[in-house]
mmCIF file of C-alpha atoms in Angstrom:
data_model
loop_
_atom_site.group_PDB
_atom_site.id
_atom_site.type_symbol
_atom_site.label_atom_id
_atom_site.label_comp_id
_atom_site.label_asym_id
_atom_site.label_seq_id
_atom_site.Cartn_x
_atom_site.Cartn_y
_atom_site.Cartn_z
ATOM 1 C CA MET A 205 -13.579 26.357 8.474
ATOM 2 C CA ARG A 206 -15.352 23.163 9.522
ATOM 3 C CA ILE A 207 -14.619 20.329 7.099
ATOM 4 C CA ALA A 208 -16.088 16.838 6.837
ATOM 5 C CA ALA A 209 -14.988 13.764 4.908
ATOM 6 C CA VAL A 210 -17.581 11.082 4.206
ATOM 7 C CA GLN A 211 -16.614 7.383 4.276
ATOM 8 C CA PRO A 212 -19.446 5.281 2.798
ATOM 9 C CA ALA A 213 -19.882 1.522 2.791
ATOM 10 C CA THR A 214 -20.030 1.152 -0.982
ATOM 11 C CA VAL A 215 -21.750 -1.402 -3.220
ATOM 12 C CA VAL A 216 -19.944 -1.868 -6.548
ATOM 13 C CA ALA A 217 -21.878 -0.465 -9.525
ATOM 14 C CA ASN A 218 -25.064 0.268 -7.533
ATOM 15 C CA VAL A 219 -25.648 3.972 -8.155
ATOM 16 C CA ASP A 220 -28.936 4.157 -6.233
ATOM 17 C CA ALA A 221 -27.578 2.467 -3.088
ATOM 18 C CA ASN A 222 -24.377 4.492 -3.117
ATOM 19 C CA MET A 223 -26.155 7.827 -3.534
ATOM 20 C CA GLU A 224 -28.481 6.904 -0.672
ATOM 21 C CA GLU A 225 -25.511 6.059 1.557
ATOM 22 C CA CYS A 226 -23.649 9.257 0.628
ATOM 23 C CA GLU A 227 -26.759 11.349 1.243
ATOM 24 C CA ARG A 228 -27.241 9.803 4.692
ATOM 25 C CA LEU A 229 -23.660 10.543 5.669
ATOM 26 C CA ALA A 230 -23.617 14.006 4.090
ATOM 27 C CA ASN A 231 -26.712 14.888 6.116
ATOM 28 C CA GLU A 232 -24.879 13.739 9.250
ATOM 29 C CA ALA A 233 -21.876 15.888 8.322
ATOM 30 C CA ALA A 234 -24.170 18.884 7.936
ATOM 31 C CA ARG A 235 -25.716 18.200 11.344
ATOM 32 C CA GLN A 236 -22.187 18.442 12.747
ATOM 33 C CA GLY A 237 -21.802 21.876 11.209
ATOM 34 C CA ALA A 238 -19.636 21.066 8.188
ATOM 35 C CA GLN A 239 -19.147 23.913 5.736
ATOM 36 C CA TRP A 240 -17.428 21.597 3.267
ATOM 37 C CA ILE A 241 -18.518 17.986 2.742
ATOM 38 C CA ALA A 242 -16.090 15.792 0.784
ATOM 39 C CA LEU A 243 -17.410 12.612 -0.827
ATOM 40 C CA PRO A 244 -14.916 10.035 -2.109
ATOM 41 C CA GLU A 245 -13.675 9.302 -5.593
ATOM 42 C CA PHE A 246 -16.209 7.204 -7.575
ATOM 43 C CA PHE A 247 -18.906 7.975 -5.022
ATOM 44 C CA THR A 248 -21.602 6.595 -7.352
ATOM 45 C CA THR A 249 -19.983 3.240 -8.143
ATOM 46 C CA GLY A 250 -16.873 2.390 -6.175
ATOM 47 C CA MET A 251 -14.169 0.767 -8.303
ATOM 48 C CA ALA A 252 -13.258 -2.845 -9.063
ATOM 49 C CA PHE A 253 -12.879 -4.969 -12.203
ATOM 50 C CA VAL A 254 -16.652 -5.310 -12.604
ATOM 51 C CA PRO A 255 -17.814 -4.770 -16.216
ATOM 52 C CA LYS A 256 -21.198 -3.447 -15.026
ATOM 53 C CA ILE A 257 -19.386 -0.271 -13.945
ATOM 54 C CA ALA A 258 -19.168 0.642 -17.645
ATOM 55 C CA ASP A 259 -22.977 0.894 -17.654
ATOM 56 C CA CYS A 260 -22.958 3.343 -14.732
ATOM 57 C CA VAL A 261 -21.287 6.283 -16.445
ATOM 58 C CA LEU A 262 -23.239 9.535 -16.235
ATOM 59 C CA PRO A 263 -23.326 12.735 -18.327
ATOM 60 C CA PRO A 264 -21.667 15.946 -17.088
ATOM 61 C CA ASP A 265 -25.010 17.441 -16.004
ATOM 62 C CA GLY A 266 -26.653 14.182 -14.970
ATOM 63 C CA ARG A 267 -27.680 12.521 -11.698
ATOM 64 C CA ALA A 268 -24.329 12.782 -9.938
ATOM 65 C CA THR A 269 -23.956 16.482 -10.668
ATOM 66 C CA GLN A 270 -27.524 17.224 -9.627
ATOM 67 C CA PHE A 271 -26.999 15.181 -6.470
ATOM 68 C CA LEU A 272 -23.978 17.270 -5.466
ATOM 69 C CA LEU A 273 -25.849 20.498 -6.201
ATOM 70 C CA SER A 274 -28.873 19.341 -4.202
ATOM 71 C CA LEU A 275 -26.733 18.596 -1.134
ATOM 72 C CA ALA A 276 -24.892 21.917 -1.454
ATOM 73 C CA ARG A 277 -28.124 23.912 -1.643
ATOM 74 C CA ARG A 278 -29.857 21.956 1.111
ATOM 75 C CA HIS A 279 -27.020 22.417 3.581
ATOM 76 C CA GLY A 280 -25.557 25.739 2.433
ATOM 77 C CA ALA A 281 -22.186 24.012 2.069
ATOM 78 C CA ASN A 282 -19.596 23.150 -0.554
ATOM 79 C CA VAL A 283 -19.884 19.490 -1.566
ATOM 80 C CA SER A 284 -17.287 17.638 -3.634
ATOM 81 C CA GLY A 285 -16.787 14.199 -5.109
ATOM 82 C CA SER A 286 -15.921 12.364 -8.324
ATOM 83 C CA PHE A 287 -17.793 10.018 -10.643
ATOM 84 C CA LEU A 288 -17.384 8.388 -14.058
ATOM 85 C CA CYS A 289 -18.471 11.066 -16.517
ATOM 86 C CA LYS A 290 -19.084 10.510 -20.232
ATOM 87 C CA ASP A 291 -18.139 13.669 -22.101
ATOM 88 C CA ALA A 292 -19.253 15.000 -25.473
ATOM 89 C CA ASP A 293 -16.200 13.465 -27.185
ATOM 90 C CA GLY A 294 -17.433 9.982 -26.234
ATOM 91 C CA HIS A 295 -14.660 9.322 -23.725
ATOM 92 C CA VAL A 296 -15.267 8.697 -20.023
ATOM 93 C CA ARG A 297 -13.249 10.541 -17.369
ATOM 94 C CA ASN A 298 -12.988 10.454 -13.590
ATOM 95 C CA ALA A 299 -14.548 13.874 -13.018
ATOM 96 C CA PHE A 300 -14.177 15.588 -9.646
ATOM 97 C CA LEU A 301 -16.718 18.390 -9.133
ATOM 98 C CA ILE A 302 -17.102 21.035 -6.461
ATOM 99 C CA ALA A 303 -20.713 22.119 -5.974
ATOM 100 C CA THR A 304 -21.651 25.266 -4.076
ATOM 101 C CA PRO A 305 -25.127 26.592 -3.244
ATOM 102 C CA GLN A 306 -24.707 28.857 -6.295
ATOM 103 C CA GLY A 307 -23.688 26.129 -8.757
ATOM 104 C CA ILE A 308 -20.717 24.058 -9.936
ATOM 105 C CA ALA A 309 -17.508 25.897 -9.073
ATOM 106 C CA GLY A 310 -15.131 23.718 -11.051
ATOM 107 C CA ARG A 311 -14.039 20.312 -12.325
ATOM 108 C CA HIS A 312 -10.819 18.294 -12.266
ATOM 109 C CA ASP A 313 -10.236 15.096 -14.247
ATOM 110 C CA LYS A 314 -7.865 12.606 -12.623
ATOM 111 C CA ASP A 315 -4.609 12.572 -14.563
ATOM 112 C CA ILE A 316 -3.737 8.849 -14.833
ATOM 113 C CA PRO A 317 -6.092 5.907 -14.157
ATOM 114 C CA THR A 318 -4.826 3.246 -11.752
ATOM 115 C CA MET A 319 -4.720 -0.465 -12.530
ATOM 116 C CA TRP A 320 -8.199 -1.728 -13.581
ATOM 117 C CA GLU A 321 -9.508 1.854 -13.549
ATOM 118 C CA ASN A 322 -8.038 1.989 -17.072
ATOM 119 C CA CYS A 323 -10.883 -0.305 -18.181
ATOM 120 C CA PHE A 324 -13.434 2.430 -17.540
ATOM 121 C CA TYR A 325 -11.964 5.878 -18.232
ATOM 122 C CA VAL A 326 -9.098 7.921 -19.661
ATOM 123 C CA GLY A 327 -6.913 10.515 -17.972
ATOM 124 C CA GLY A 328 -7.242 14.292 -17.935
ATOM 125 C CA THR A 329 -4.800 17.154 -18.427
ATOM 126 C CA ASP A 330 -6.049 20.099 -16.317
ATOM 127 C CA ASP A 331 -3.981 21.552 -13.469
ATOM 128 C CA GLY A 332 -6.583 20.870 -10.763
ATOM 129 C CA VAL A 333 -6.633 24.444 -9.413
ATOM 130 C CA LEU A 334 -10.239 25.539 -8.828
ATOM 131 C CA SER A 335 -11.629 28.834 -7.511
ATOM 132 C CA VAL A 336 -14.331 28.530 -4.867
ATOM 133 C CA GLY A 337 -15.392 31.942 -3.575
ATOM 134 C CA ASP A 338 -12.256 33.613 -2.246
ATOM 135 C CA LEU A 339 -10.370 30.301 -1.965
ATOM 136 C CA ASP A 340 -8.068 28.619 -4.457
ATOM 137 C CA VAL A 341 -8.644 24.895 -4.044
ATOM 138 C CA GLY A 342 -6.468 22.057 -5.306
ATOM 139 C CA ALA A 343 -8.076 18.793 -6.418
ATOM 140 C CA SER A 344 -6.398 15.419 -5.940
ATOM 141 C CA LEU A 345 -7.740 11.898 -6.419
ATOM 142 C CA CYS A 346 -6.279 8.700 -4.968
ATOM 143 C CA PHE A 347 -2.820 7.956 -6.459
ATOM 144 C CA GLU A 348 -2.470 11.640 -7.348
ATOM 145 C CA PHE A 349 -1.766 12.082 -3.612
ATOM 146 C CA ASN A 350 1.347 9.924 -4.053
ATOM 147 C CA ARG A 351 2.862 11.569 -7.145
ATOM 148 C CA GLY A 352 5.460 14.316 -7.157
ATOM 149 C CA GLN A 353 3.857 15.843 -10.248
ATOM 150 C CA THR A 354 0.732 16.601 -8.201
ATOM 151 C CA VAL A 355 2.709 18.585 -5.630
ATOM 152 C CA ARG A 356 4.535 20.421 -8.403
ATOM 153 C CA ARG A 357 1.295 21.475 -10.122
ATOM 154 C CA LEU A 358 -0.452 22.605 -6.920
ATOM 155 C CA ARG A 359 2.106 23.829 -4.374
ATOM 156 C CA GLY A 360 2.050 27.556 -3.728
ATOM 157 C CA LYS A 361 -1.141 27.966 -5.780
ATOM 158 C CA VAL A 362 -3.879 26.741 -3.415
ATOM 159 C CA ASP A 363 -5.263 27.362 0.071
ATOM 160 C CA LEU A 364 -6.286 23.748 0.640
ATOM 161 C CA VAL A 365 -6.494 20.449 -1.223
ATOM 162 C CA VAL A 366 -9.736 18.483 -1.340
ATOM 163 C CA GLY A 367 -10.171 15.077 -2.887
ATOM 164 C CA GLY A 368 -11.051 11.455 -2.446
ATOM 165 C CA SER A 369 -9.820 7.935 -2.990
ATOM 166 C CA CYS A 370 -10.959 4.379 -3.612
ATOM 167 C CA LYS A 371 -8.132 2.297 -2.140
ATOM 168 C CA TRP A 372 -8.430 -1.465 -2.388
ATOM 169 C CA GLY A 373 -6.473 -3.877 -0.264
ATOM 170 C CA ALA A 374 -4.518 -7.018 -1.093
ATOM 171 C CA PRO A 375 -6.585 -9.991 -2.283
ATOM 172 C CA ARG A 376 -7.486 -12.550 0.348
ATOM 173 C CA GLY A 377 -4.945 -15.349 0.473
ATOM 174 C CA PHE A 378 -1.980 -13.189 -0.527
ATOM 175 C CA PRO A 379 0.856 -12.750 2.012
ATOM 176 C CA ALA A 380 0.013 -10.419 4.897
ATOM 177 C CA ALA A 381 3.190 -8.489 4.064
ATOM 178 C CA LEU A 382 1.543 -7.256 0.843
ATOM 179 C CA GLN A 383 -1.398 -5.838 2.797
ATOM 180 C CA ARG A 384 1.023 -4.046 5.126
ATOM 181 C CA GLU A 385 2.834 -2.570 2.118
ATOM 182 C CA ILE A 386 -0.435 -1.317 0.610
ATOM 183 C CA GLU A 387 -1.375 0.279 3.919
ATOM 184 C CA ARG A 388 2.066 1.912 4.065
ATOM 185 C CA PHE A 389 2.035 3.678 0.720
ATOM 186 C CA THR A 390 -1.696 4.527 0.700
ATOM 187 C CA ASP A 391 -1.385 6.364 4.030
ATOM 188 C CA TRP A 392 -0.242 9.294 1.903
ATOM 189 C CA THR A 393 -2.262 12.252 3.200
ATOM 190 C CA PRO A 394 0.048 13.447 6.044
ATOM 191 C CA ASN A 395 3.144 13.338 3.814
ATOM 192 C CA PHE A 396 1.280 15.055 0.959
ATOM 193 C CA ALA A 397 -0.030 17.806 3.270
ATOM 194 C CA ARG A 398 3.454 18.437 4.654
ATOM 195 C CA LEU A 399 4.884 18.766 1.137
ATOM 196 C CA MET A 400 1.999 21.001 0.070
ATOM 197 C CA GLY A 401 2.079 23.240 3.158
ATOM 198 C CA CYS A 402 -1.709 23.562 3.268
ATOM 199 C CA PRO A 403 -4.629 21.572 4.752
ATOM 200 C CA VAL A 404 -5.675 18.402 2.919
ATOM 201 C CA ILE A 405 -8.997 16.539 3.040
ATOM 202 C CA GLU A 406 -9.313 12.997 1.663
ATOM 203 C CA ALA A 407 -12.577 11.009 1.683
ATOM 204 C CA SER A 408 -12.487 7.268 1.018
ATOM 205 C CA HIS A 409 -14.595 4.082 0.836
ATOM 206 C CA CYS A 410 -14.986 1.070 3.086
ATOM 207 C CA GLY A 411 -16.659 -2.316 2.640
ATOM 208 C CA ARG A 412 -15.884 -5.625 0.969
ATOM 209 C CA PHE A 413 -15.896 -6.349 -2.739
ATOM 210 C CA ARG A 414 -15.275 -9.247 -5.091
ATOM 211 C CA CYS A 415 -14.211 -9.299 -8.735
ATOM 212 C CA PRO A 416 -12.003 -11.325 -11.095
ATOM 213 C CA MET A 417 -8.333 -10.391 -11.191
ATOM 214 C CA PRO A 418 -7.533 -9.247 -14.740
ATOM 215 C CA ILE A 419 -5.214 -11.496 -16.783
ATOM 216 C CA LEU A 420 -4.803 -14.037 -13.970
ATOM 217 C CA GLY A 421 -8.508 -14.846 -13.811
ATOM 218 C CA MET A 422 -8.436 -15.748 -10.129
ATOM 219 C CA PRO A 423 -11.009 -14.243 -7.729
ATOM 220 C CA TYR A 424 -10.020 -10.947 -6.105
ATOM 221 C CA LEU A 425 -11.713 -10.845 -2.698
ATOM 222 C CA SER A 426 -10.750 -7.826 -0.675
ATOM 223 C CA GLU A 427 -12.029 -4.665 0.982
ATOM 224 C CA TRP A 428 -11.562 -0.967 0.479
ATOM 225 C CA GLN A 429 -9.076 0.566 2.879
ATOM 226 C CA GLY A 430 -11.054 3.467 4.310
ATOM 227 C CA LEU A 431 -8.502 5.805 5.905
ATOM 228 C CA SER A 432 -10.427 9.005 5.282
ATOM 229 C CA THR A 433 -8.161 11.733 6.661
ATOM 230 C CA ILE A 434 -8.079 15.456 7.388
ATOM 231 C CA CYS A 435 -4.637 17.055 7.926
ATOM 232 C CA ASP A 436 -3.456 20.558 8.731
ATOM 233 C CA ALA A 437 -0.820 22.445 6.737
ATOM 234 C CA ARG A 438 2.041 20.726 8.611
ATOM 235 C CA GLY A 439 0.723 17.231 7.998
ATOM 236 C CA LYS A 440 -0.742 16.752 11.470
ATOM 237 C CA VAL A 441 -3.707 14.374 11.393
ATOM 238 C CA LEU A 442 -6.773 16.191 12.729
ATOM 239 C CA ALA A 443 -9.285 13.414 12.054
ATOM 240 C CA ARG A 444 -9.126 9.918 10.585
ATOM 241 C CA ARG A 445 -11.379 6.899 10.075
ATOM 242 C CA SER A 446 -10.050 3.408 9.384
ATOM 243 C CA ARG A 447 -11.749 0.601 7.480
ATOM 244 C CA VAL A 448 -12.269 -1.224 10.786
ATOM 245 C CA GLU A 449 -14.439 1.670 12.008
ATOM 246 C CA GLY A 450 -16.620 1.260 8.926
ATOM 247 C CA ALA A 451 -18.908 3.839 7.392
ATOM 248 C CA GLY A 452 -19.148 7.255 8.973
ATOM 249 C CA VAL A 453 -18.059 10.875 8.948
ATOM 250 C CA ILE A 454 -14.952 12.654 10.203
ATOM 251 C CA VAL A 455 -15.031 16.361 11.016
ATOM 252 C CA ALA A 456 -12.302 18.873 11.880
ATOM 253 C CA GLU A 457 -11.625 22.604 11.987
ATOM 254 C CA ILE A 458 -8.986 23.811 9.532
ATOM 255 C CA GLU A 459 -7.393 27.142 8.704
ATOM 256 C CA PRO A 460 -7.225 27.457 4.892
ATOM 257 C CA GLY A 461 -4.031 28.899 3.491
ATOM 258 C CA SER A 462 -0.489 27.967 2.565
ATOM 259 C CA ILE A 463 2.297 28.213 5.141
ATOM 260 C CA GLY A 464 4.859 28.502 2.346
ATOM 261 C CA THR A 465 6.806 25.291 2.887
ATOM 262 C CA SER A 466 10.215 24.926 1.267
ATOM 263 C CA GLU A 467 10.535 21.190 1.899
ATOM 264 C CA PRO A 468 12.104 19.600 -1.202
ATOM 265 C CA ILE A 469 9.791 17.687 -3.505
ATOM 266 C CA PRO A 470 11.303 14.220 -4.134
ATOM 267 C CA ASP A 471 12.650 13.982 -7.662
ATOM 268 C CA ARG A 472 10.799 10.787 -8.545
ATOM 269 C CA PHE A 473 7.425 9.627 -9.845
ATOM 270 C CA TRP A 474 6.105 8.208 -6.552
ATOM 271 C CA LEU A 475 6.406 10.216 -3.343
ATOM 272 C CA VAL A 476 6.366 6.929 -1.398
ATOM 273 C CA GLU A 477 7.665 4.096 -3.557
ATOM 274 C CA LEU A 478 5.422 1.094 -4.229
ATOM 275 C CA ASP A 479 6.553 -2.414 -3.388
ATOM 276 C CA LEU A 480 7.687 -4.448 -6.411
ATOM 277 C CA LEU A 481 4.509 -6.565 -6.686
ATOM 278 C CA SER A 482 2.236 -3.496 -6.625
ATOM 279 C CA GLU A 483 4.490 -1.634 -9.068
ATOM 280 C CA TYR A 484 4.898 -4.364 -11.688
ATOM 281 C CA LEU A 485 1.744 -6.485 -11.393
ATOM 282 C CA GLY A 486 -0.642 -3.888 -9.983
ATOM 283 C CA TRP A 487 0.509 -0.745 -11.817
ATOM 284 C CA ARG A 488 2.382 -1.614 -15.003
ATOM 285 C CA THR A 489 0.703 -4.863 -16.073
ATOM 286 C CA MET A 490 -2.852 -3.936 -15.057
ATOM 287 C CA ASN A 491 -2.518 -0.492 -16.662
ATOM 288 C CA TRP A 492 -1.486 -2.187 -19.929
ATOM 289 C CA HIS A 493 -4.441 -4.584 -19.733
ATOM 290 C CA GLY A 494 -6.956 -1.909 -18.766
ATOM 291 C CA LYS A 495 -6.218 0.462 -21.650
ATOM 292 C CA ARG A 496 -6.846 -2.336 -24.126
ATOM 293 C CA TRP A 497 -9.988 -3.516 -22.339
ATOM 294 C CA TYR A 498 -11.370 0.049 -22.448
ATOM 295 C CA LEU A 499 -11.086 0.179 -26.236
ATOM 296 C CA LYS A 500 -12.403 -3.355 -26.811
ATOM 297 C CA HIS A 501 -15.100 -3.844 -24.160
ATOM 298 C CA GLY A 502 -15.469 -0.695 -22.062
ATOM 299 C CA PRO A 503 -16.862 2.789 -22.599
ATOM 300 C CA GLY A 504 -14.263 3.475 -25.307
ATOM 301 C CA ALA A 505 -15.363 0.528 -27.458
ATOM 302 C CA GLN A 506 -18.094 2.486 -29.260
ATOM 303 C CA ARG A 507 -15.531 4.992 -30.446
ATOM 304 C CA GLY A 508 -13.580 2.282 -32.256
ATOM 305 C CA ALA A 509 -9.853 1.992 -32.621
ATOM 306 C CA ALA A 510 -9.882 4.777 -35.207
ATOM 307 C CA ALA A 511 -10.650 7.286 -32.461
ATOM 308 C CA GLY A 512 -7.125 6.786 -31.115
ATOM 309 C CA GLN A 513 -5.595 5.425 -27.950
ATOM 310 C CA PRO A 514 -6.506 7.031 -24.628
ATOM 311 C CA PRO A 515 -3.883 9.284 -23.040
ATOM 312 C CA ARG A 516 -0.876 7.305 -21.811
ATOM 313 C CA GLY A 517 0.614 7.641 -18.355
ATOM 314 C CA ARG A 518 3.728 6.061 -16.899
ATOM 315 C CA PRO A 519 4.103 2.537 -18.397
#
């Protein structure tokens, strides 16, 4: 099977520009013969602490869904990606869809929002196993690739894992060692594929962005990490694109199916541990802030506090 991962240069909260960029790159992937075209997580908006993102949420059958279906039908391919989706219960979720020429094959909602993502959506509870024709496909989004619970819910149940990420780097002016640490633990696809024992496809974003840093108030100037990757069932990298290479498409041939790995799954939350600054300031503190911002200012505000707190992940 010929697989492509799309790496767009994304503009925060600009749905029109981002769809145009994804369409351009998806068309290029199709020209290279891709039978599956993976768009990244948040392909309509990117992700940063930019309040305008709350105005870019879309309904389950809205523009993003129709966009995926249009690409799938035009190219006779499976097309996947995630976007901020406002559901009938009034909550917003990070919804990953797989579109086929025949229709939407399935949906996975990311389990736990990361850092300022908590400002814009709540987590899901599905197992992420989706049927696409004669394939069982696992869905994984960004930090889900680095959690043992993801391997435990998918291993032995799927023929391949498809997903996407939106990985931001360290803010400009912070020690270079922090950027190296972020690059270390977000290069998770080969390790995840080896633990899964099946091929893994991860699409990601590139480009610069700017936003305030929550709580601290200082400017956060950085860039998305890129690192779109396709791996085989043993974790061998078949294709990869770094942020330095910019926007583009990677393509590789894979053989769907599990090789039945028995490699132990680490008995911890993170497969690759975060550095202390990312764990305590980036994960714990920003998660706490984001959940409260969601209920007060974000998409959850209209529901009011009486609607209840969004699902809680690791503190």
